[in-house]
PDB file of C-alpha atoms and ligand atoms in Angstrom:
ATOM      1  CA  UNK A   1       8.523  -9.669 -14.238  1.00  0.00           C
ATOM      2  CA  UNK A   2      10.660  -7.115 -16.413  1.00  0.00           C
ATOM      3  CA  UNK A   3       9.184  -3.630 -16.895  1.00  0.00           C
ATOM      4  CA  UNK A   4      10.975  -3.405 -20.168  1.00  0.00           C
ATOM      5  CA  UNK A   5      10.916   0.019 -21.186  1.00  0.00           C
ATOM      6  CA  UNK A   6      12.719   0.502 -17.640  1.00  0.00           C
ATOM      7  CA  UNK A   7      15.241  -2.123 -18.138  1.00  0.00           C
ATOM      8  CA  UNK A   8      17.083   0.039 -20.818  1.00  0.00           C
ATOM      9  CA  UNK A   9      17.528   3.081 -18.284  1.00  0.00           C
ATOM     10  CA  UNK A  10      20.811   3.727 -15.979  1.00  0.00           C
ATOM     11  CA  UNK A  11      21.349   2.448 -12.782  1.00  0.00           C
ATOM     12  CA  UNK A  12      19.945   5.027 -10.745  1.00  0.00           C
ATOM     13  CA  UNK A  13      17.082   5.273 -12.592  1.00  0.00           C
ATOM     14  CA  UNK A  14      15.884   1.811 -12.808  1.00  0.00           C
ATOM     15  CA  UNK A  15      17.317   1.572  -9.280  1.00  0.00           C
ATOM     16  CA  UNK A  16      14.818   4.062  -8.450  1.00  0.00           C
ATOM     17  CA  UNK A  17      11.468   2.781 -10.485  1.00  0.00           C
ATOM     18  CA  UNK A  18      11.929  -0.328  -8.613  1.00  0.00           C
ATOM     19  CA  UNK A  19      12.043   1.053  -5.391  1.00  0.00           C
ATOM     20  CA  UNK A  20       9.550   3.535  -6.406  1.00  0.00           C
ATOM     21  CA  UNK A  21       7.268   0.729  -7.260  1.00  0.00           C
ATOM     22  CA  UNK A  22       7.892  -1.410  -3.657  1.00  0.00           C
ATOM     23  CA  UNK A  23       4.996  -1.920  -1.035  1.00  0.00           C
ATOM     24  CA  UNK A  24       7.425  -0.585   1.454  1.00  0.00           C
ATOM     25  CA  UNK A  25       8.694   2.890  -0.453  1.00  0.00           C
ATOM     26  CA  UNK A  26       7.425   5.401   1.806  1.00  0.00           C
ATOM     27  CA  UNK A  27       9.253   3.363   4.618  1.00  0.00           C
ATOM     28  CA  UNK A  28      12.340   3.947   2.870  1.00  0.00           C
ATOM     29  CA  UNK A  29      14.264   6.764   4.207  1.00  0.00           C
ATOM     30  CA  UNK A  30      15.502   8.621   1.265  1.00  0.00           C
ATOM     31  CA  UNK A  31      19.264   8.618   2.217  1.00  0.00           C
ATOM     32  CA  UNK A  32      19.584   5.096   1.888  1.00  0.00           C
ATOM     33  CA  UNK A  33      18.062   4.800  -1.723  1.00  0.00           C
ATOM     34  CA  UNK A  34      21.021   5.051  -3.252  1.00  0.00           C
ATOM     35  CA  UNK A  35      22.865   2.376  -0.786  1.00  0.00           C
ATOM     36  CA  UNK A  36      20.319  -0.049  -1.521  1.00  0.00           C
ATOM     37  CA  UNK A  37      20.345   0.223  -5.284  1.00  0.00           C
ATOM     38  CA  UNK A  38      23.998   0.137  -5.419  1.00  0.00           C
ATOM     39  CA  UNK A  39      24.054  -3.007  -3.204  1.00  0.00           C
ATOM     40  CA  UNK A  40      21.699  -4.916  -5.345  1.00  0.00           C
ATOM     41  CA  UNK A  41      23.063  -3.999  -8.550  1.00  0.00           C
ATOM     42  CA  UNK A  42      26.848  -5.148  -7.224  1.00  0.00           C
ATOM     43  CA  UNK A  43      25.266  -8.569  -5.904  1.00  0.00           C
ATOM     44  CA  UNK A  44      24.291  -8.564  -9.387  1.00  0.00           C
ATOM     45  CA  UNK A  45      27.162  -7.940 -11.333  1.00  0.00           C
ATOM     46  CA  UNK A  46      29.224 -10.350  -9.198  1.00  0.00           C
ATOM     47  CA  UNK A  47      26.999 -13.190  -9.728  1.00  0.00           C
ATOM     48  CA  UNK A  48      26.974 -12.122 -12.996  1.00  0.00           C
ATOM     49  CA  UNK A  49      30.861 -12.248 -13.382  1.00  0.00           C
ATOM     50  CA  UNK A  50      31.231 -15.858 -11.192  1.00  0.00           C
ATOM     51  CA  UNK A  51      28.543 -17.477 -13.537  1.00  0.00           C
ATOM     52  CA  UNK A  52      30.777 -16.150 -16.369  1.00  0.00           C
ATOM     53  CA  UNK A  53      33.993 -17.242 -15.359  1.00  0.00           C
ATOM     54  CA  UNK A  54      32.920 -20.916 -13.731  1.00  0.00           C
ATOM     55  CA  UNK A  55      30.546 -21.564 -16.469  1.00  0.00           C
ATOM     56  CA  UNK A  56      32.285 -20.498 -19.237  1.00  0.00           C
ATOM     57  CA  UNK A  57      29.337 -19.084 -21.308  1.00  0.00           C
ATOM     58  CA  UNK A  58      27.260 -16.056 -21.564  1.00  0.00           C
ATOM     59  CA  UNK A  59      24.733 -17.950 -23.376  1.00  0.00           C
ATOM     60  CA  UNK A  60      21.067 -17.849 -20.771  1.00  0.00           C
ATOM     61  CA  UNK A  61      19.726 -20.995 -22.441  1.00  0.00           C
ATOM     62  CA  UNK A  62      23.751 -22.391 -21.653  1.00  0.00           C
ATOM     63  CA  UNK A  63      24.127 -21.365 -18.059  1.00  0.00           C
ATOM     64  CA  UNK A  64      20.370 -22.110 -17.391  1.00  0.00           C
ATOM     65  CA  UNK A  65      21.498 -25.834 -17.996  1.00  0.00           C
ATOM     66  CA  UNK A  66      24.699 -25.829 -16.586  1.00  0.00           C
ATOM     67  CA  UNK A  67      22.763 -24.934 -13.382  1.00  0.00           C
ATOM     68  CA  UNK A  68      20.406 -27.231 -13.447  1.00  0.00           C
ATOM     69  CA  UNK A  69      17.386 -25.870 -14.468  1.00  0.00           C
ATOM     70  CA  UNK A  70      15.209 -26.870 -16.995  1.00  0.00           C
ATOM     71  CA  UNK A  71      13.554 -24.647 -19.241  1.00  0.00           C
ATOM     72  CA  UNK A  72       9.991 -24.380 -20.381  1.00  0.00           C
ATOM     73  CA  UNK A  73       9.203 -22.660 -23.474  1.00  0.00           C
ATOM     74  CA  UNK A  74       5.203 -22.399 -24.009  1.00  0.00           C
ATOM     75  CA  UNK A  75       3.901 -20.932 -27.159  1.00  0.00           C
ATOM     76  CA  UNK A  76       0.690 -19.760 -24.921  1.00  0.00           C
ATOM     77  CA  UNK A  77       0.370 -16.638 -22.623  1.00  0.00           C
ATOM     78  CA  UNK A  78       0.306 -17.741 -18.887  1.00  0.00           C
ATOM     79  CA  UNK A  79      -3.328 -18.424 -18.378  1.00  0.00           C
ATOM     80  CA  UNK A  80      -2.864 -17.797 -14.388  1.00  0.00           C
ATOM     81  CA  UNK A  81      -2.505 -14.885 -14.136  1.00  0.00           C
ATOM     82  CA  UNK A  82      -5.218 -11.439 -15.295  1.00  0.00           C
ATOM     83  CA  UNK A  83      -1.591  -9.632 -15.419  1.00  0.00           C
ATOM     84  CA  UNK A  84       0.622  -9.994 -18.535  1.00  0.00           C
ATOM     85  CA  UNK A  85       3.169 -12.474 -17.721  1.00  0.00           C
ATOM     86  CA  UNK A  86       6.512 -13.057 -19.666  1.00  0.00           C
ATOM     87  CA  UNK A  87       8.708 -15.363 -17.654  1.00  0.00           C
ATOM     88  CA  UNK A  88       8.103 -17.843 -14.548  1.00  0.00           C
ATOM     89  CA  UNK A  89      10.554 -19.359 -11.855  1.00  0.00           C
ATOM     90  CA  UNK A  90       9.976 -22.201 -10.201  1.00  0.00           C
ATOM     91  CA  UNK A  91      12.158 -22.561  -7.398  1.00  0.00           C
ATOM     92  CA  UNK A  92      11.500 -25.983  -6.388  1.00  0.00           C
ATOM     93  CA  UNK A  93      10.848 -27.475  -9.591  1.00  0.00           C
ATOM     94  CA  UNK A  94      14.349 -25.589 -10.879  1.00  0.00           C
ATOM     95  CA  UNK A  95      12.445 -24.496 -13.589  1.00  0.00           C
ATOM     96  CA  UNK A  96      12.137 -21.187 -16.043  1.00  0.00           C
ATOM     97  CA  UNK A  97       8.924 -20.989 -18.046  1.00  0.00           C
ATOM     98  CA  UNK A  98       9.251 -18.759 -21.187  1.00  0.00           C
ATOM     99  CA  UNK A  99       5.916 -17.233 -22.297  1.00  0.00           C
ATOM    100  CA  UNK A 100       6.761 -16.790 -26.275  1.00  0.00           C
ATOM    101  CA  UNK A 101       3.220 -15.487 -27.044  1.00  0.00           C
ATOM    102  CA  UNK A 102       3.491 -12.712 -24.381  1.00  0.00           C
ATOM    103  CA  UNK A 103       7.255 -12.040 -25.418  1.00  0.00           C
ATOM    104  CA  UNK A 104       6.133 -11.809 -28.997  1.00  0.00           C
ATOM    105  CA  UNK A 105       3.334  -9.372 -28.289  1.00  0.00           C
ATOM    106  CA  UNK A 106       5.339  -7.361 -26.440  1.00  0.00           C
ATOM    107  CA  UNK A 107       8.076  -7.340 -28.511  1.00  0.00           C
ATOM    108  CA  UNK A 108       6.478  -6.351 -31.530  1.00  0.00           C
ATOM    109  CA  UNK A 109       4.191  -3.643 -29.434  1.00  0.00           C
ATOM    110  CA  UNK A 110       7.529  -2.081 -28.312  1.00  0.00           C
ATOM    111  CA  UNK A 111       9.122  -2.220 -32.395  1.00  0.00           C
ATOM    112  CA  UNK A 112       5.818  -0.682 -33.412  1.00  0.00           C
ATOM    113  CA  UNK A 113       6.659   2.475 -30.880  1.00  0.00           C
ATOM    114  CA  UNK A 114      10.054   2.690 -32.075  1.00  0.00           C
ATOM    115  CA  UNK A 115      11.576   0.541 -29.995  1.00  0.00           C
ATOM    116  CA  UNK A 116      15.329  -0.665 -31.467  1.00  0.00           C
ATOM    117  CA  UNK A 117      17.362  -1.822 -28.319  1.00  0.00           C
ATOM    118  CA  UNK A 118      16.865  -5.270 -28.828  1.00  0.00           C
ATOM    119  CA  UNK A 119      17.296  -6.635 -32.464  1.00  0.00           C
ATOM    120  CA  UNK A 120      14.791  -9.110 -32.745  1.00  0.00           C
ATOM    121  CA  UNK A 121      12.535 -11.160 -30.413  1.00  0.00           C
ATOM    122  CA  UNK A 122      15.236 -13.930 -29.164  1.00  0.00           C
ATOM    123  CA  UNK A 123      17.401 -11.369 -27.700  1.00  0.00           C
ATOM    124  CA  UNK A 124      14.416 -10.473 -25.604  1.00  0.00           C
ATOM    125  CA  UNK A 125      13.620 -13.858 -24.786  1.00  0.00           C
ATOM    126  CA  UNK A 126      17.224 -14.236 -23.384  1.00  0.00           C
ATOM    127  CA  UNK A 127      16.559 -10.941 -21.168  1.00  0.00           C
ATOM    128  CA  UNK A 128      13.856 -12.809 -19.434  1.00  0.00           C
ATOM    129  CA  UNK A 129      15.943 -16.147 -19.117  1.00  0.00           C
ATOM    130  CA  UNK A 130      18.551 -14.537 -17.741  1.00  0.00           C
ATOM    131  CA  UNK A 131      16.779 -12.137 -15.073  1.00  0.00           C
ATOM    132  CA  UNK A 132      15.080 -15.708 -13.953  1.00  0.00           C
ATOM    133  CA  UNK A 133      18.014 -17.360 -13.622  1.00  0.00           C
ATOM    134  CA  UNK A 134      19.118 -14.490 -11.302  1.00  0.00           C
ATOM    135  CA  UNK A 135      15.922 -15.427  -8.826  1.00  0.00           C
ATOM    136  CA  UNK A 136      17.177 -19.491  -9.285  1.00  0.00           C
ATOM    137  CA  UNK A 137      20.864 -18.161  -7.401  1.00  0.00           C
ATOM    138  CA  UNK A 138      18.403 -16.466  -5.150  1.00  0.00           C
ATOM    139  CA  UNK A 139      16.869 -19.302  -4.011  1.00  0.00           C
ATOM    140  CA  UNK A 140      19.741 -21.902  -4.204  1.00  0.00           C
ATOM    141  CA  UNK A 141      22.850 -20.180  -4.031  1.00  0.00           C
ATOM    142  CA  UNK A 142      23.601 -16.656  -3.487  1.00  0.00           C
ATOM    143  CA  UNK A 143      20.390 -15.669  -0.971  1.00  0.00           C
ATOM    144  CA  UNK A 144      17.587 -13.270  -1.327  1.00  0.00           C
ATOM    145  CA  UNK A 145      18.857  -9.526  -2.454  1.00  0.00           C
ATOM    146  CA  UNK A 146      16.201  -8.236  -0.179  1.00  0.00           C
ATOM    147  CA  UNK A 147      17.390 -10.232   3.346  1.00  0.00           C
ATOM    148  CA  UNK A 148      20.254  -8.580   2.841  1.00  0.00           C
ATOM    149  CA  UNK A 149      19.494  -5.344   4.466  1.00  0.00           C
ATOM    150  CA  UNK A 150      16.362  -4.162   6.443  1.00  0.00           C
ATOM    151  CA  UNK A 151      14.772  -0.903   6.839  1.00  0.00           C
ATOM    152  CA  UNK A 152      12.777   0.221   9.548  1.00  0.00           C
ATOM    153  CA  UNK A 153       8.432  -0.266   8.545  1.00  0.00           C
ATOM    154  CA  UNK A 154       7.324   0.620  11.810  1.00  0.00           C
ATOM    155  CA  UNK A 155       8.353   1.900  15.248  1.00  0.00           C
ATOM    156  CA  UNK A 156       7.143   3.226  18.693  1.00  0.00           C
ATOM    157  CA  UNK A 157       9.810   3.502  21.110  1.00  0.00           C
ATOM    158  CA  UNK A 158      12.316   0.832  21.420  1.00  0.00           C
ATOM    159  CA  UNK A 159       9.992  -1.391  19.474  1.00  0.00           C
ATOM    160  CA  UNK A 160      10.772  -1.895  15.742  1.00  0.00           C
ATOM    161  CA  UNK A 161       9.127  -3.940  12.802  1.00  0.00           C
ATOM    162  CA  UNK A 162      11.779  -4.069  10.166  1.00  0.00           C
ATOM    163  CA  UNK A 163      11.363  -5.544   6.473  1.00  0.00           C
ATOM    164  CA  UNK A 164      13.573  -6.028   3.485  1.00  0.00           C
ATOM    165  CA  UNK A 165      12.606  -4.392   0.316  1.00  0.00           C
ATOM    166  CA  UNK A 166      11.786  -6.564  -2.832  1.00  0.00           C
ATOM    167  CA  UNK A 167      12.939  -4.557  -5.092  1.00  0.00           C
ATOM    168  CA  UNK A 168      16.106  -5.329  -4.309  1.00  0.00           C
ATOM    169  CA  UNK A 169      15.732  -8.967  -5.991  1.00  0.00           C
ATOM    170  CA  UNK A 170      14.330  -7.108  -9.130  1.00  0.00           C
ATOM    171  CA  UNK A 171      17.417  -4.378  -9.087  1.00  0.00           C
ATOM    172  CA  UNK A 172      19.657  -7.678  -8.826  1.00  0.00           C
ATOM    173  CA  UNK A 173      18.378  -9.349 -11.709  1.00  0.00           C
ATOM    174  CA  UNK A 174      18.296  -6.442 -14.004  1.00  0.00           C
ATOM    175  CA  UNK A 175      22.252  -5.906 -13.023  1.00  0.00           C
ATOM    176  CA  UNK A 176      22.702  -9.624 -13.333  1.00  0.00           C
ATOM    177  CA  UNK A 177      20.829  -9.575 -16.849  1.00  0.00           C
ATOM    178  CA  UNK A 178      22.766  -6.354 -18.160  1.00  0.00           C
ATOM    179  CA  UNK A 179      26.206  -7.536 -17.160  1.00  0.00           C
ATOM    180  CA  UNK A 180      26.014 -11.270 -17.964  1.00  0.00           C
ATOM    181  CA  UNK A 181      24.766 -10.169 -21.733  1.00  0.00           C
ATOM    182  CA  UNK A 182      26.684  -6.986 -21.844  1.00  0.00           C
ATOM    183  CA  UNK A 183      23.705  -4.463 -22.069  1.00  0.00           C
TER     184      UNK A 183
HETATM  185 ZN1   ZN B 201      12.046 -10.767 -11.191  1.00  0.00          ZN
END
């Protein structure tokens, strides 16, 4: 799920509301916050660039197929969830569900407050295609942002628990999303 408002914010910043809003941020040691954002975001931009230059196309909808996955626009909200969901991936179905309704909503809520990054509400239904298609390269292709490097949750002696951070998958997607449609 996008935060939007935070999607339009630098690097560091969004880097750094993600992590912010992890299970495992006070486990983070603060000197690494800015290694662990800048490794997600390049995982990002690289898949970002391959997709680009094997798929030919910077359209979501396009690459979405040429990957494989099928897309699943509803008209509804998502009625399984009590939060306020936009997009769904389904890794082993290969499948992106598109919440219009929500999107809609949202978008107009956001216009309403002044909002003018995006220029109308399909160019923030691609956002959401495209940060799922991230997760699908996740799961199929590329690996999980957030097995990619562990921090420390818990130690006493030479015994150590050690975790990834999730956030990591969301700071990939956003840099996947913002370089693939040149935000
Ligand atoms: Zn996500």
């Amino acid at each position: 799920v996008i935060a939007l408002k935070h999607f339009f914010l630098d690097k560091n910043e969004l880097g750094m509301w993600e992590l912010r809003n992890d299970a495992v941020f006070d486990r983070i040691p603060q000197d690494r916050y800015i290694e662990l954002i800048d490794f997600a975001w390049n995982i990002g931009r690289e898949a970002a660039e391959e997709c680009r230059d094997r798929y030919q196309t910077n359209i979501p909808a396009e690459l979405a197929k040429k990957l494989g996955l099928s897309l699943l626009e509803l008209q509804s909200g998502s009625s399984f969830s009590e939060y306020r969901v936009f997009s769904e991936y389904y890794s082993n179905l290969k499948r992106i569900v598109i919440y219009n309704k929500t999107i809609m909503e949202e978008y107009n809520k956001l216009v309403s407050d002044g909002f003018t990054e995006l220029k109308d509400f399909i160019a923030m239904r691609e956002l959401f295609i495209t940060h799922e298609i991230f997760h699908h390269l996740e799961c199929h292709v590329i690996g999980l942002t957030s097995r990619k490097k562990k921090i420390t949750t818990f130690q006493i002696g030479p015994f150590k628990i050690s975790s990834g951070v999730r956030a990591m998958c969301e700071i990939g997607a956003h840099s996947f999303t913002k370089t693939l449609l040149g935000i």
